[in-house]
């Protein structure tokens, strides 16, 4: 009776306190999210309003005088102090009117300002590690038409906005997030490591997915790190952002744990005798299970070989032991398949990057001992995205499988063809004698010709190309350096017109001058 009464009190009080605390914390988080959202909105509105006033006061003649325009902007920027990272003016084509050396304006804020609206761009990091936020407003002529765009870059770090998030946190591990759904980006966070990082993909955090779709309110969710949280969401109207105030459930419901400890401490003496008796009985009943668990644990640590456990008696524990033995047998049967999955691409069956690194390391070591050369061909398909968009991902998968088959047909058994990315392949050729660069270029051209053959895709035939970068190694390089050199050469091949190959600058012949060439 003591045990039943203690359990009933424990469960009922825990449930009541959990529900009550959850509602209270949700209301608190909602108020905090609304407060921070208003503060962020005021911050943005103040700077956009300053830009609008500045655009309205800008003399029209300054647009044709870059030097005076630059001085005028510097003077106003210094007086306002709202845009420490600078002010600038661009014409409707994006050309900077105040400084020809700056890159052309082409962000979303520029496009919105051209349409006559004030706008905020995508936050990004500065070289100094600060968080920068571009903004833009239209500059109108006397007829009310947009004649130029006034651009300003705010420093979220220097302005103290991120410090304010730290001051607004609740509890020891609570936090605040500022999120841009348009950019799918964490603009700011009390956890500085999350600032300016992409938001999680759909399905990871269900409440976050609802917030990205427009939901505003509160709820309990599990974040990307697997931690249950009580979160509240509030909008930042000026920017389309939203603020999330969150607190881990474990911290929010800590009083429940203290209450549970109090109950156990008060009722403990009354039930201790019963628990001791039950413990002794359970220890006797579960002794075979403990023994089986210990053997299984030692197997996982490698102290014992994987072998079926002994079935002591025909009861529930015996059935569990038999189930473990069947699972072990299935694990051993599938071990080879799992090993293959870990080292091969699931779509094409080719070696993946991990297996390629191992083989490249071995090839370089062998080349250093034997005096041979190793060639790495970095292949990037030309036109694959267009094929994917036109015929669909299923057709794209079939194309990759066909290309993998063609590449494998070109190489020797001692060579390796690997898929390391979506439409990126690497061909490793070993044991090359001099002139190794000519042999590598011949092999690259064979790859180009093989891939250029039309692909049969669902009652139609289409063709794509490939750009190839070539790097040669003699055993003194690291796999990473050799792959990087081939990657750079591949980009030069793309710049040279695609459908070509280029040697790494370190391997190129003098007459090639680092450009793509055909044997």
PDB file of N, CA and C in Angstrom, residues 119-215:
ATOM      1  N   UNK A 119      14.337  47.824 -48.289  1.00  0.00           N
ATOM      2  CA  UNK A 119      14.522  46.382 -48.159  1.00  0.00           C
ATOM      3  C   UNK A 119      15.790  46.076 -47.373  1.00  0.00           C
ATOM      4  N   UNK A 120      15.835  44.839 -46.880  1.00  0.00           N
ATOM      5  CA  UNK A 120      16.966  44.319 -46.122  1.00  0.00           C
ATOM      6  C   UNK A 120      17.525  43.125 -46.880  1.00  0.00           C
ATOM      7  N   UNK A 121      18.858  43.031 -46.948  1.00  0.00           N
ATOM      8  CA  UNK A 121      19.512  41.951 -47.683  1.00  0.00           C
ATOM      9  C   UNK A 121      19.834  40.754 -46.800  1.00  0.00           C
ATOM     10  N   UNK A 122      20.725  39.956 -47.288  1.00  0.00           N
ATOM     11  CA  UNK A 122      21.127  38.732 -46.586  1.00  0.00           C
ATOM     12  C   UNK A 122      22.274  39.044 -45.632  1.00  0.00           C
ATOM     13  N   UNK A 123      22.137  38.739 -44.345  1.00  0.00           N
ATOM     14  CA  UNK A 123      23.246  38.970 -43.409  1.00  0.00           C
ATOM     15  C   UNK A 123      24.448  38.117 -43.790  1.00  0.00           C
ATOM     16  N   UNK A 124      25.648  38.662 -43.521  1.00  0.00           N
ATOM     17  CA  UNK A 124      26.865  37.909 -43.819  1.00  0.00           C
ATOM     18  C   UNK A 124      27.968  38.335 -42.857  1.00  0.00           C
ATOM     19  N   UNK A 125      29.038  37.569 -42.831  1.00  0.00           N
ATOM     20  CA  UNK A 125      30.157  37.847 -41.941  1.00  0.00           C
ATOM     21  C   UNK A 125      31.174  38.748 -42.633  1.00  0.00           C
ATOM     22  N   UNK A 126      31.744  39.671 -41.878  1.00  0.00           N
ATOM     23  CA  UNK A 126      32.811  40.531 -42.378  1.00  0.00           C
ATOM     24  C   UNK A 126      34.162  39.857 -42.136  1.00  0.00           C
ATOM     25  N   UNK A 127      35.225  40.338 -42.802  1.00  0.00           N
ATOM     26  CA  UNK A 127      36.552  39.757 -42.542  1.00  0.00           C
ATOM     27  C   UNK A 127      36.968  39.818 -41.085  1.00  0.00           C
ATOM     28  N   UNK A 128      36.452  40.789 -40.335  1.00  0.00           N
ATOM     29  CA  UNK A 128      36.794  40.900 -38.913  1.00  0.00           C
ATOM     30  C   UNK A 128      35.966  39.979 -38.039  1.00  0.00           C
ATOM     31  N   UNK A 129      35.039  39.228 -38.621  1.00  0.00           N
ATOM     32  CA  UNK A 129      34.219  38.306 -37.843  1.00  0.00           C
ATOM     33  C   UNK A 129      32.922  38.894 -37.347  1.00  0.00           C
ATOM     34  N   UNK A 130      32.612  40.130 -37.702  1.00  0.00           N
ATOM     35  CA  UNK A 130      31.353  40.738 -37.291  1.00  0.00           C
ATOM     36  C   UNK A 130      30.218  40.297 -38.209  1.00  0.00           C
ATOM     37  N   UNK A 131      28.983  40.537 -37.767  1.00  0.00           N
ATOM     38  CA  UNK A 131      27.804  40.219 -38.574  1.00  0.00           C
ATOM     39  C   UNK A 131      27.331  41.487 -39.260  1.00  0.00           C
ATOM     40  N   UNK A 132      27.343  41.487 -40.579  1.00  0.00           N
ATOM     41  CA  UNK A 132      26.951  42.663 -41.363  1.00  0.00           C
ATOM     42  C   UNK A 132      25.582  42.449 -41.983  1.00  0.00           C
ATOM     43  N   UNK A 133      24.803  43.544 -42.086  1.00  0.00           N
ATOM     44  CA  UNK A 133      23.450  43.476 -42.649  1.00  0.00           C
ATOM     45  C   UNK A 133      23.275  44.587 -43.673  1.00  0.00           C
ATOM     46  N   UNK A 134      23.187  44.247 -44.978  1.00  0.00           N
ATOM     47  CA  UNK A 134      22.971  45.277 -45.993  1.00  0.00           C
ATOM     48  C   UNK A 134      21.512  45.717 -46.037  1.00  0.00           C
ATOM     49  N   UNK A 135      21.305  47.020 -46.309  1.00  0.00           N
ATOM     50  CA  UNK A 135      19.966  47.591 -46.454  1.00  0.00           C
ATOM     51  C   UNK A 135      19.969  48.505 -47.671  1.00  0.00           C
ATOM     52  N   UNK A 136      18.796  48.778 -48.197  1.00  0.00           N
ATOM     53  CA  UNK A 136      18.710  49.618 -49.388  1.00  0.00           C
ATOM     54  C   UNK A 136      17.365  50.326 -49.432  1.00  0.00           C
ATOM     55  N   UNK A 137      17.373  51.566 -49.984  1.00  0.00           N
ATOM     56  CA  UNK A 137      16.138  52.325 -50.213  1.00  0.00           C
ATOM     57  C   UNK A 137      16.266  52.993 -51.572  1.00  0.00           C
ATOM     58  N   UNK A 138      15.151  53.292 -52.241  1.00  0.00           N
ATOM     59  CA  UNK A 138      15.223  53.962 -53.543  1.00  0.00           C
ATOM     60  C   UNK A 138      15.535  55.447 -53.406  1.00  0.00           C
ATOM     61  N   UNK A 139      16.260  55.984 -54.381  1.00  0.00           N
ATOM     62  CA  UNK A 139      16.498  57.422 -54.508  1.00  0.00           C
ATOM     63  C   UNK A 139      15.685  57.888 -55.711  1.00  0.00           C
ATOM     64  N   UNK A 140      14.732  58.754 -55.468  1.00  0.00           N
ATOM     65  CA  UNK A 140      13.809  59.185 -56.533  1.00  0.00           C
ATOM     66  C   UNK A 140      14.196  60.548 -57.090  1.00  0.00           C
ATOM     67  N   UNK A 141      13.882  60.727 -58.373  1.00  0.00           N
ATOM     68  CA  UNK A 141      14.116  62.031 -58.990  1.00  0.00           C
ATOM     69  C   UNK A 141      12.906  62.933 -58.768  1.00  0.00           C
ATOM     70  N   UNK A 142      12.931  64.093 -59.388  1.00  0.00           N
ATOM     71  CA  UNK A 142      11.836  65.050 -59.177  1.00  0.00           C
ATOM     72  C   UNK A 142      10.501  64.535 -59.687  1.00  0.00           C
ATOM     73  N   UNK A 143      10.533  63.574 -60.611  1.00  0.00           N
ATOM     74  CA  UNK A 143       9.284  63.017 -61.145  1.00  0.00           C
ATOM     75  C   UNK A 143       8.784  61.837 -60.312  1.00  0.00           C
ATOM     76  N   UNK A 144       9.477  61.515 -59.247  1.00  0.00           N
ATOM     77  CA  UNK A 144       9.056  60.406 -58.401  1.00  0.00           C
ATOM     78  C   UNK A 144       9.539  59.055 -58.880  1.00  0.00           C
ATOM     79  N   UNK A 145      10.356  59.035 -59.917  1.00  0.00           N
ATOM     80  CA  UNK A 145      10.864  57.770 -60.434  1.00  0.00           C
ATOM     81  C   UNK A 145      12.164  57.387 -59.716  1.00  0.00           C
ATOM     82  N   UNK A 146      12.434  56.059 -59.656  1.00  0.00           N
ATOM     83  CA  UNK A 146      13.653  55.584 -59.007  1.00  0.00           C
ATOM     84  C   UNK A 146      14.841  55.871 -59.916  1.00  0.00           C
ATOM     85  N   UNK A 147      15.737  56.762 -59.436  1.00  0.00           N
ATOM     86  CA  UNK A 147      16.902  57.145 -60.222  1.00  0.00           C
ATOM     87  C   UNK A 147      18.160  56.417 -59.769  1.00  0.00           C
ATOM     88  N   UNK A 148      18.180  55.988 -58.519  1.00  0.00           N
ATOM     89  CA  UNK A 148      19.347  55.292 -57.978  1.00  0.00           C
ATOM     90  C   UNK A 148      18.914  54.547 -56.716  1.00  0.00           C
ATOM     91  N   UNK A 149      19.854  53.849 -56.117  1.00  0.00           N
ATOM     92  CA  UNK A 149      19.580  53.095 -54.892  1.00  0.00           C
ATOM     93  C   UNK A 149      20.637  53.462 -53.858  1.00  0.00           C
ATOM     94  N   UNK A 150      20.175  53.847 -52.666  1.00  0.00           N
ATOM     95  CA  UNK A 150      21.068  54.148 -51.551  1.00  0.00           C
ATOM     96  C   UNK A 150      21.241  52.888 -50.718  1.00  0.00           C
ATOM     97  N   UNK A 151      22.497  52.487 -50.538  1.00  0.00           N
ATOM     98  CA  UNK A 151      22.811  51.252 -49.836  1.00  0.00           C
ATOM     99  C   UNK A 151      23.582  51.555 -48.560  1.00  0.00           C
ATOM    100  N   UNK A 152      23.264  50.821 -47.509  1.00  0.00           N
ATOM    101  CA  UNK A 152      23.977  50.949 -46.244  1.00  0.00           C
ATOM    102  C   UNK A 152      24.187  49.586 -45.624  1.00  0.00           C
ATOM    103  N   UNK A 153      25.298  49.426 -44.925  1.00  0.00           N
ATOM    104  CA  UNK A 153      25.605  48.144 -44.265  1.00  0.00           C
ATOM    105  C   UNK A 153      25.753  48.369 -42.770  1.00  0.00           C
ATOM    106  N   UNK A 154      24.834  47.779 -42.003  1.00  0.00           N
ATOM    107  CA  UNK A 154      24.872  47.894 -40.550  1.00  0.00           C
ATOM    108  C   UNK A 154      25.753  46.793 -39.966  1.00  0.00           C
ATOM    109  N   UNK A 155      26.361  47.084 -38.830  1.00  0.00           N
ATOM    110  CA  UNK A 155      27.211  46.125 -38.117  1.00  0.00           C
ATOM    111  C   UNK A 155      26.433  45.635 -36.894  1.00  0.00           C
ATOM    112  N   UNK A 156      25.820  44.436 -37.014  1.00  0.00           N
ATOM    113  CA  UNK A 156      24.998  43.920 -35.918  1.00  0.00           C
ATOM    114  C   UNK A 156      25.832  43.679 -34.662  1.00  0.00           C
ATOM    115  N   UNK A 157      27.093  43.311 -34.837  1.00  0.00           N
ATOM    116  CA  UNK A 157      27.944  43.027 -33.681  1.00  0.00           C
ATOM    117  C   UNK A 157      28.333  44.309 -32.972  1.00  0.00           C
ATOM    118  N   UNK A 158      28.830  45.301 -33.735  1.00  0.00           N
ATOM    119  CA  UNK A 158      29.277  46.553 -33.124  1.00  0.00           C
ATOM    120  C   UNK A 158      28.118  47.329 -32.515  1.00  0.00           C
ATOM    121  N   UNK A 159      26.934  47.195 -33.089  1.00  0.00           N
ATOM    122  CA  UNK A 159      25.773  47.915 -32.570  1.00  0.00           C
ATOM    123  C   UNK A 159      25.242  47.319 -31.272  1.00  0.00           C
ATOM    124  N   UNK A 160      25.735  46.143 -30.878  1.00  0.00           N
ATOM    125  CA  UNK A 160      25.311  45.556 -29.618  1.00  0.00           C
ATOM    126  C   UNK A 160      24.044  44.740 -29.695  1.00  0.00           C
ATOM    127  N   UNK A 161      23.545  44.478 -30.907  1.00  0.00           N
ATOM    128  CA  UNK A 161      22.313  43.701 -31.010  1.00  0.00           C
ATOM    129  C   UNK A 161      22.516  42.277 -30.501  1.00  0.00           C
ATOM    130  N   UNK A 162      23.673  41.682 -30.804  1.00  0.00           N
ATOM    131  CA  UNK A 162      23.943  40.327 -30.338  1.00  0.00           C
ATOM    132  C   UNK A 162      24.138  40.294 -28.824  1.00  0.00           C
ATOM    133  N   UNK A 163      24.755  41.367 -28.270  1.00  0.00           N
ATOM    134  CA  UNK A 163      24.883  41.436 -26.811  1.00  0.00           C
ATOM    135  C   UNK A 163      23.520  41.515 -26.149  1.00  0.00           C
ATOM    136  N   UNK A 164      22.599  42.196 -26.810  1.00  0.00           N
ATOM    137  CA  UNK A 164      21.252  42.313 -26.251  1.00  0.00           C
ATOM    138  C   UNK A 164      20.570  40.942 -26.190  1.00  0.00           C
ATOM    139  N   UNK A 165      20.851  40.085 -27.163  1.00  0.00           N
ATOM    140  CA  UNK A 165      20.279  38.740 -27.126  1.00  0.00           C
ATOM    141  C   UNK A 165      20.821  37.968 -25.930  1.00  0.00           C
ATOM    142  N   UNK A 166      22.100  38.154 -25.642  1.00  0.00           N
ATOM    143  CA  UNK A 166      22.670  37.484 -24.473  1.00  0.00           C
ATOM    144  C   UNK A 166      22.006  37.961 -23.187  1.00  0.00           C
ATOM    145  N   UNK A 167      21.706  39.275 -23.100  1.00  0.00           N
ATOM    146  CA  UNK A 167      21.073  39.818 -21.900  1.00  0.00           C
ATOM    147  C   UNK A 167      19.639  39.326 -21.749  1.00  0.00           C
ATOM    148  N   UNK A 168      18.996  38.971 -22.876  1.00  0.00           N
ATOM    149  CA  UNK A 168      17.589  38.598 -22.812  1.00  0.00           C
ATOM    150  C   UNK A 168      17.331  37.130 -22.593  1.00  0.00           C
ATOM    151  N   UNK A 169      18.380  36.326 -22.450  1.00  0.00           N
ATOM    152  CA  UNK A 169      18.173  34.894 -22.307  1.00  0.00           C
ATOM    153  C   UNK A 169      17.532  34.577 -20.964  1.00  0.00           C
ATOM    154  N   UNK A 170      16.843  33.462 -20.908  1.00  0.00           N
ATOM    155  CA  UNK A 170      16.156  33.022 -19.693  1.00  0.00           C
ATOM    156  C   UNK A 170      16.833  31.756 -19.196  1.00  0.00           C
ATOM    157  N   UNK A 171      17.078  31.687 -17.865  1.00  0.00           N
ATOM    158  CA  UNK A 171      17.662  30.486 -17.303  1.00  0.00           C
ATOM    159  C   UNK A 171      19.134  30.337 -17.657  1.00  0.00           C
ATOM    160  N   UNK A 172      19.671  29.178 -17.337  1.00  0.00           N
ATOM    161  CA  UNK A 172      21.083  28.922 -17.567  1.00  0.00           C
ATOM    162  C   UNK A 172      21.390  28.560 -19.018  1.00  0.00           C
ATOM    163  N   UNK A 173      20.480  27.872 -19.666  1.00  0.00           N
ATOM    164  CA  UNK A 173      20.743  27.394 -21.032  1.00  0.00           C
ATOM    165  C   UNK A 173      19.667  27.810 -22.020  1.00  0.00           C
ATOM    166  N   UNK A 174      18.791  28.737 -21.635  1.00  0.00           N
ATOM    167  CA  UNK A 174      17.802  29.239 -22.579  1.00  0.00           C
ATOM    168  C   UNK A 174      18.470  30.082 -23.648  1.00  0.00           C
ATOM    169  N   UNK A 175      17.780  30.365 -24.704  1.00  0.00           N
ATOM    170  CA  UNK A 175      18.393  31.119 -25.781  1.00  0.00           C
ATOM    171  C   UNK A 175      17.382  31.811 -26.658  1.00  0.00           C
ATOM    172  N   UNK A 176      17.902  32.713 -27.490  1.00  0.00           N
ATOM    173  CA  UNK A 176      17.078  33.472 -28.438  1.00  0.00           C
ATOM    174  C   UNK A 176      17.699  33.321 -29.814  1.00  0.00           C
ATOM    175  N   UNK A 177      16.855  33.098 -30.798  1.00  0.00           N
ATOM    176  CA  UNK A 177      17.287  33.007 -32.189  1.00  0.00           C
ATOM    177  C   UNK A 177      16.568  34.071 -33.004  1.00  0.00           C
ATOM    178  N   UNK A 178      17.284  34.705 -33.927  1.00  0.00           N
ATOM    179  CA  UNK A 178      16.676  35.584 -34.927  1.00  0.00           C
ATOM    180  C   UNK A 178      16.881  34.901 -36.270  1.00  0.00           C
ATOM    181  N   UNK A 179      15.777  34.612 -36.961  1.00  0.00           N
ATOM    182  CA  UNK A 179      15.827  33.760 -38.158  1.00  0.00           C
ATOM    183  C   UNK A 179      15.243  34.501 -39.352  1.00  0.00           C
ATOM    184  N   UNK A 180      15.915  34.371 -40.496  1.00  0.00           N
ATOM    185  CA  UNK A 180      15.413  34.906 -41.760  1.00  0.00           C
ATOM    186  C   UNK A 180      14.870  33.754 -42.597  1.00  0.00           C
ATOM    187  N   UNK A 181      13.537  33.601 -42.689  1.00  0.00           N
ATOM    188  CA  UNK A 181      12.999  32.483 -43.484  1.00  0.00           C
ATOM    189  C   UNK A 181      13.294  32.619 -44.970  1.00  0.00           C
ATOM    190  N   UNK A 182      13.407  33.859 -45.471  1.00  0.00           N
ATOM    191  CA  UNK A 182      13.715  34.042 -46.905  1.00  0.00           C
ATOM    192  C   UNK A 182      15.090  33.482 -47.234  1.00  0.00           C
ATOM    193  N   UNK A 183      16.064  33.756 -46.349  1.00  0.00           N
ATOM    194  CA  UNK A 183      17.430  33.308 -46.583  1.00  0.00           C
ATOM    195  C   UNK A 183      17.716  31.953 -45.953  1.00  0.00           C
ATOM    196  N   UNK A 184      16.737  31.394 -45.168  1.00  0.00           N
ATOM    197  CA  UNK A 184      16.926  30.138 -44.444  1.00  0.00           C
ATOM    198  C   UNK A 184      18.240  30.207 -43.653  1.00  0.00           C
ATOM    199  N   UNK A 185      18.318  31.265 -42.798  1.00  0.00           N
ATOM    200  CA  UNK A 185      19.570  31.572 -42.118  1.00  0.00           C
ATOM    201  C   UNK A 185      19.284  32.015 -40.686  1.00  0.00           C
ATOM    202  N   UNK A 186      20.158  31.566 -39.759  1.00  0.00           N
ATOM    203  CA  UNK A 186      20.137  32.108 -38.408  1.00  0.00           C
ATOM    204  C   UNK A 186      20.869  33.448 -38.441  1.00  0.00           C
ATOM    205  N   UNK A 187      20.133  34.548 -38.319  1.00  0.00           N
ATOM    206  CA  UNK A 187      20.739  35.877 -38.358  1.00  0.00           C
ATOM    207  C   UNK A 187      21.578  36.110 -37.112  1.00  0.00           C
ATOM    208  N   UNK A 188      21.043  35.762 -35.960  1.00  0.00           N
ATOM    209  CA  UNK A 188      21.744  35.960 -34.694  1.00  0.00           C
ATOM    210  C   UNK A 188      21.257  34.925 -33.698  1.00  0.00           C
ATOM    211  N   UNK A 189      22.093  34.666 -32.692  1.00  0.00           N
ATOM    212  CA  UNK A 189      21.748  33.660 -31.695  1.00  0.00           C
ATOM    213  C   UNK A 189      22.543  33.913 -30.429  1.00  0.00           C
ATOM    214  N   UNK A 190      21.951  33.554 -29.283  1.00  0.00           N
ATOM    215  CA  UNK A 190      22.722  33.604 -28.048  1.00  0.00           C
ATOM    216  C   UNK A 190      23.854  32.582 -28.079  1.00  0.00           C
ATOM    217  N   UNK A 191      23.690  31.533 -28.847  1.00  0.00           N
ATOM    218  CA  UNK A 191      24.773  30.586 -29.111  1.00  0.00           C
ATOM    219  C   UNK A 191      25.517  31.095 -30.340  1.00  0.00           C
ATOM    220  N   UNK A 192      26.644  31.790 -30.137  1.00  0.00           N
ATOM    221  CA  UNK A 192      27.312  32.495 -31.230  1.00  0.00           C
ATOM    222  C   UNK A 192      27.737  31.557 -32.349  1.00  0.00           C
ATOM    223  N   UNK A 193      27.910  30.270 -32.040  1.00  0.00           N
ATOM    224  CA  UNK A 193      28.320  29.337 -33.090  1.00  0.00           C
ATOM    225  C   UNK A 193      27.219  29.122 -34.122  1.00  0.00           C
ATOM    226  N   UNK A 194      25.963  29.463 -33.785  1.00  0.00           N
ATOM    227  CA  UNK A 194      24.856  29.286 -34.715  1.00  0.00           C
ATOM    228  C   UNK A 194      24.625  30.503 -35.589  1.00  0.00           C
ATOM    229  N   UNK A 195      25.185  31.669 -35.231  1.00  0.00           N
ATOM    230  CA  UNK A 195      24.958  32.891 -35.992  1.00  0.00           C
ATOM    231  C   UNK A 195      25.479  32.741 -37.416  1.00  0.00           C
ATOM    232  N   UNK A 196      24.662  33.189 -38.365  1.00  0.00           N
ATOM    233  CA  UNK A 196      24.993  33.170 -39.801  1.00  0.00           C
ATOM    234  C   UNK A 196      25.230  31.759 -40.329  1.00  0.00           C
ATOM    235  N   UNK A 197      24.536  30.783 -39.730  1.00  0.00           N
ATOM    236  CA  UNK A 197      24.579  29.415 -40.244  1.00  0.00           C
ATOM    237  C   UNK A 197      23.216  29.045 -40.814  1.00  0.00           C
ATOM    238  N   UNK A 198      23.144  28.088 -41.750  1.00  0.00           N
ATOM    239  CA  UNK A 198      21.849  27.722 -42.336  1.00  0.00           C
ATOM    240  C   UNK A 198      20.914  27.092 -41.308  1.00  0.00           C
ATOM    241  N   UNK A 199      19.634  27.291 -41.519  1.00  0.00           N
ATOM    242  CA  UNK A 199      18.635  26.660 -40.662  1.00  0.00           C
ATOM    243  C   UNK A 199      18.550  25.164 -40.983  1.00  0.00           C
ATOM    244  N   UNK A 200      18.040  24.348 -40.043  1.00  0.00           N
ATOM    245  CA  UNK A 200      17.980  22.897 -40.309  1.00  0.00           C
ATOM    246  C   UNK A 200      17.017  22.571 -41.442  1.00  0.00           C
ATOM    247  N   UNK A 201      17.260  21.452 -42.084  1.00  0.00           N
ATOM    248  CA  UNK A 201      16.396  21.024 -43.176  1.00  0.00           C
ATOM    249  C   UNK A 201      15.018  20.632 -42.621  1.00  0.00           C
ATOM    250  N   UNK A 202      14.051  20.552 -43.496  1.00  0.00           N
ATOM    251  CA  UNK A 202      12.699  20.212 -43.087  1.00  0.00           C
ATOM    252  C   UNK A 202      12.659  18.814 -42.469  1.00  0.00           C
ATOM    253  N   UNK A 203      11.841  18.672 -41.422  1.00  0.00           N
ATOM    254  CA  UNK A 203      11.678  17.396 -40.758  1.00  0.00           C
ATOM    255  C   UNK A 203      12.541  17.220 -39.535  1.00  0.00           C
ATOM    256  N   UNK A 204      13.563  18.082 -39.360  1.00  0.00           N
ATOM    257  CA  UNK A 204      14.437  17.963 -38.191  1.00  0.00           C
ATOM    258  C   UNK A 204      13.769  18.559 -36.956  1.00  0.00           C
ATOM    259  N   UNK A 205      13.173  19.745 -37.111  1.00  0.00           N
ATOM    260  CA  UNK A 205      12.495  20.432 -36.013  1.00  0.00           C
ATOM    261  C   UNK A 205      11.120  20.835 -36.518  1.00  0.00           C
ATOM    262  N   UNK A 206      10.076  20.141 -36.064  1.00  0.00           N
ATOM    263  CA  UNK A 206       8.744  20.332 -36.629  1.00  0.00           C
ATOM    264  C   UNK A 206       8.189  21.717 -36.313  1.00  0.00           C
ATOM    265  N   UNK A 207       8.424  22.238 -35.120  1.00  0.00           N
ATOM    266  CA  UNK A 207       7.930  23.577 -34.788  1.00  0.00           C
ATOM    267  C   UNK A 207       8.647  24.629 -35.625  1.00  0.00           C
ATOM    268  N   UNK A 208       9.934  24.418 -35.874  1.00  0.00           N
ATOM    269  CA  UNK A 208      10.675  25.330 -36.751  1.00  0.00           C
ATOM    270  C   UNK A 208      10.091  25.307 -38.163  1.00  0.00           C
ATOM    271  N   UNK A 209       9.736  24.122 -38.658  1.00  0.00           N
ATOM    272  CA  UNK A 209       9.130  24.031 -39.989  1.00  0.00           C
ATOM    273  C   UNK A 209       7.821  24.827 -40.044  1.00  0.00           C
ATOM    274  N   UNK A 210       7.008  24.740 -38.997  1.00  0.00           N
ATOM    275  CA  UNK A 210       5.760  25.509 -38.958  1.00  0.00           C
ATOM    276  C   UNK A 210       6.040  27.012 -38.917  1.00  0.00           C
ATOM    277  N   UNK A 211       7.064  27.406 -38.166  1.00  0.00           N
ATOM    278  CA  UNK A 211       7.410  28.824 -38.088  1.00  0.00           C
ATOM    279  C   UNK A 211       7.873  29.344 -39.446  1.00  0.00           C
ATOM    280  N   UNK A 212       8.647  28.539 -40.185  1.00  0.00           N
ATOM    281  CA  UNK A 212       9.095  28.942 -41.523  1.00  0.00           C
ATOM    282  C   UNK A 212       7.909  29.108 -42.466  1.00  0.00           C
ATOM    283  N   UNK A 213       6.813  28.371 -42.182  1.00  0.00           N
ATOM    284  CA  UNK A 213       5.608  28.458 -43.016  1.00  0.00           C
ATOM    285  C   UNK A 213       4.655  29.560 -42.554  1.00  0.00           C
ATOM    286  N   UNK A 214       4.998  30.267 -41.461  1.00  0.00           N
ATOM    287  CA  UNK A 214       4.175  31.395 -41.025  1.00  0.00           C
ATOM    288  C   UNK A 214       3.558  31.271 -39.647  1.00  0.00           C
ATOM    289  N   UNK A 215       3.737  30.138 -38.962  1.00  0.00           N
ATOM    290  CA  UNK A 215       3.125  29.977 -37.640  1.00  0.00           C
ATOM    291  C   UNK A 215       3.789  30.892 -36.624  1.00  0.00           C
TER     292      UNK A 215
END
